[in-house]
C-alpha positions as semicolon CSV with decimal commas, in nm:
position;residue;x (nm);y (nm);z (nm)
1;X;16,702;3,993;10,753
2;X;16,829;4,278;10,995
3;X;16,670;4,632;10,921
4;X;17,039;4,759;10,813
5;X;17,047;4,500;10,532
6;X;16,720;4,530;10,436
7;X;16,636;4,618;10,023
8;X;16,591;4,989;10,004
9;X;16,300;4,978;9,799
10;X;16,162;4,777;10,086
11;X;16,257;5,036;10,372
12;X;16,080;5,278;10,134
13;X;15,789;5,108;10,085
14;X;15,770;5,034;10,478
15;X;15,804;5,441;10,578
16;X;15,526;5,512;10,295
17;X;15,360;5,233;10,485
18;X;15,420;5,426;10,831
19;X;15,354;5,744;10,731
20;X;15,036;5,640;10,585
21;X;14,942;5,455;10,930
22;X;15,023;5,789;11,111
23;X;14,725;5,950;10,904
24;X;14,505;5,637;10,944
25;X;14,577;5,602;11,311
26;X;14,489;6,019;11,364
27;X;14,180;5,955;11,158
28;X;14,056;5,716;11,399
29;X;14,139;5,856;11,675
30;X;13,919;6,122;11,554
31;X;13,618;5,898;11,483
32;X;13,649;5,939;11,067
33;X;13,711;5,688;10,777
34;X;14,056;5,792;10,650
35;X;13,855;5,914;10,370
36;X;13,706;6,133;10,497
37;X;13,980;6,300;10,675
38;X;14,158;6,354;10,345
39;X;13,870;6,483;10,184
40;X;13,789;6,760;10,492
41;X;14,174;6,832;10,434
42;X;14,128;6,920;10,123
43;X;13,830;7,135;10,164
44;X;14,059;7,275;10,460
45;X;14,313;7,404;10,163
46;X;14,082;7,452;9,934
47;X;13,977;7,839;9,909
48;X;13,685;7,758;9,657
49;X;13,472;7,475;9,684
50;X;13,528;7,155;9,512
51;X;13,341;6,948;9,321
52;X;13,334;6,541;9,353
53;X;13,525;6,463;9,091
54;X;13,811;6,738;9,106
55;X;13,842;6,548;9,481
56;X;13,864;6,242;9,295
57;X;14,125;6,336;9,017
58;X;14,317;6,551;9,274
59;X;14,354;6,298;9,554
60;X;14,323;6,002;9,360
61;X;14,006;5,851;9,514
62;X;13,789;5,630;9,323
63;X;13,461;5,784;9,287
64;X;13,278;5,492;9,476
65;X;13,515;5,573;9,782
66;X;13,458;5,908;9,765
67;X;13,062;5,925;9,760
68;X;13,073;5,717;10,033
69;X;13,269;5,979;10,280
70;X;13,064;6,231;10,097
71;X;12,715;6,061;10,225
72;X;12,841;5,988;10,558
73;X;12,983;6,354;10,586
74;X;12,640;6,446;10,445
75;X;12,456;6,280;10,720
76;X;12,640;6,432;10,977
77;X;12,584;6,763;10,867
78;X;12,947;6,840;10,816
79;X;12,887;6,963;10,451
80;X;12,645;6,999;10,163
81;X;12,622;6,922;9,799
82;X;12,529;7,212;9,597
83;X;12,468;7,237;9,250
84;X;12,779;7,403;9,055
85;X;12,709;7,733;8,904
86;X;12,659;7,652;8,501
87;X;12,629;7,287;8,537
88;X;12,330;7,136;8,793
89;X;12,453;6,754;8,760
90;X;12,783;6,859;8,913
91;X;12,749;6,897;9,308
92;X;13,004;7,151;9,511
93;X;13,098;7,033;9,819
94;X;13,091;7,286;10,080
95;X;13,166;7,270;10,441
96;X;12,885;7,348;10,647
97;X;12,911;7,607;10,988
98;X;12,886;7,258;11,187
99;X;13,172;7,118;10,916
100;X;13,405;7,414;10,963
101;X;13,416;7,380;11,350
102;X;13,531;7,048;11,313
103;X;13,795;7,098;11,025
104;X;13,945;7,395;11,265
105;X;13,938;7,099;11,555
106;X;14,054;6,773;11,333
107;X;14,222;6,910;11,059
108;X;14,384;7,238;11,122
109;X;14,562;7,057;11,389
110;X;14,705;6,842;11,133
111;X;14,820;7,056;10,913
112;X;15,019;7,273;11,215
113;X;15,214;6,917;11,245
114;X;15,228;6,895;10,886
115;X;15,403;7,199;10,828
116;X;15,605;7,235;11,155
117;X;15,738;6,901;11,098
118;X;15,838;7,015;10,710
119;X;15,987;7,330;10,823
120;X;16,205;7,141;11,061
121;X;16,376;7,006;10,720
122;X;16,680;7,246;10,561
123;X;16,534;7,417;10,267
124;X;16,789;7,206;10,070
125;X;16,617;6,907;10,206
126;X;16,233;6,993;10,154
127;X;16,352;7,075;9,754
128;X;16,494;6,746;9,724
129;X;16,200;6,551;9,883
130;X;15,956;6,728;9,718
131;X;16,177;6,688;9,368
132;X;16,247;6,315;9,390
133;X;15,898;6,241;9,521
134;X;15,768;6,358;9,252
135;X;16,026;6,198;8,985
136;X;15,984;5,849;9,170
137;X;15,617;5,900;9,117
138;X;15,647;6,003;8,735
139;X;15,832;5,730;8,660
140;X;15,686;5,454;8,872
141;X;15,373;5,543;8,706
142;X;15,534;5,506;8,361
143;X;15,694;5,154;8,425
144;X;15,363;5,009;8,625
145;X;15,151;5,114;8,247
146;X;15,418;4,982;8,034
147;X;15,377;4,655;8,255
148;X;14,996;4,662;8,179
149;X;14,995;4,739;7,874
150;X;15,257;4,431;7,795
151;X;15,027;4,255;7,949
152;X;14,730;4,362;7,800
153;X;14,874;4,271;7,488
């Protein structure tokens, strides 16, 4: 099938696809797991620490994933695992001096692209993206658990 005829939920699917590849590729090219590049971006963003299973909940990691990136990041001395004031089970992650050199070198670099290449959309357009990415999301979430649960059943 030629790429102008192609199903539009396919094309979709394929960009996600690309887009995702861009991240994986710039990942690698920077010697991390693409975990571990998503979870130094969000300690990038983040202006209090996290702990493991906000990462989890807020990017949507599986916990096994994440410890994983955690130990390796561990190992290399990019961050620690501190207790959480209140609660000593729960572990902070914080960036380390070593960990924040190489979030301003990996990561910061990133999110320059990130952003220039969102400001180079019309306000108009970054709404709209932002608005049906979101509303695709809510509902295919919604249709894919009314699947399982039929199914389930």
């Amino acid at each position: 099938m030629d790429k102008d005829n192609r199903d539009p939920l396919a094309t979709f699917n394929q960009l996600y696809k690309e887009m995702d590849e861009i991240y994986h590729q710039y990942a690698r090219g920077h010697g991390i797991s693409d975990t571990a590049l998503w979870l130094l971006y969000s300690l990038y963003l983040s202006d209090v620490p996290y702990t493991q299973r906000e990462i989890c909940s807020e990017w949507h990691y599986p916990p096994q994933t994440l410890n994983s990136a955690l130990k390796t990041l561990e190992r290399q001395e990019l961050i620690s695992l501190e207790p959480a004031p209140g609660n000593q089970k729960n572990k902070q992650v914080v960036l380390t001096e070593k960990g924040k050199s190489v979030v301003r070198q990996i990561i910061s670099p990133l999110v320059s692209a990130e952003r220039q290449s969102f400001h180079q959309l019309e306000e108009g357009e970054k709404e709209v993206l932002l608005s049906l990415t979101r509303k695709y999301v809510e509902v295919l979430r919604s249709n894919v658990q009314k699947i399982c649960n039929s199914s389930a059943s």
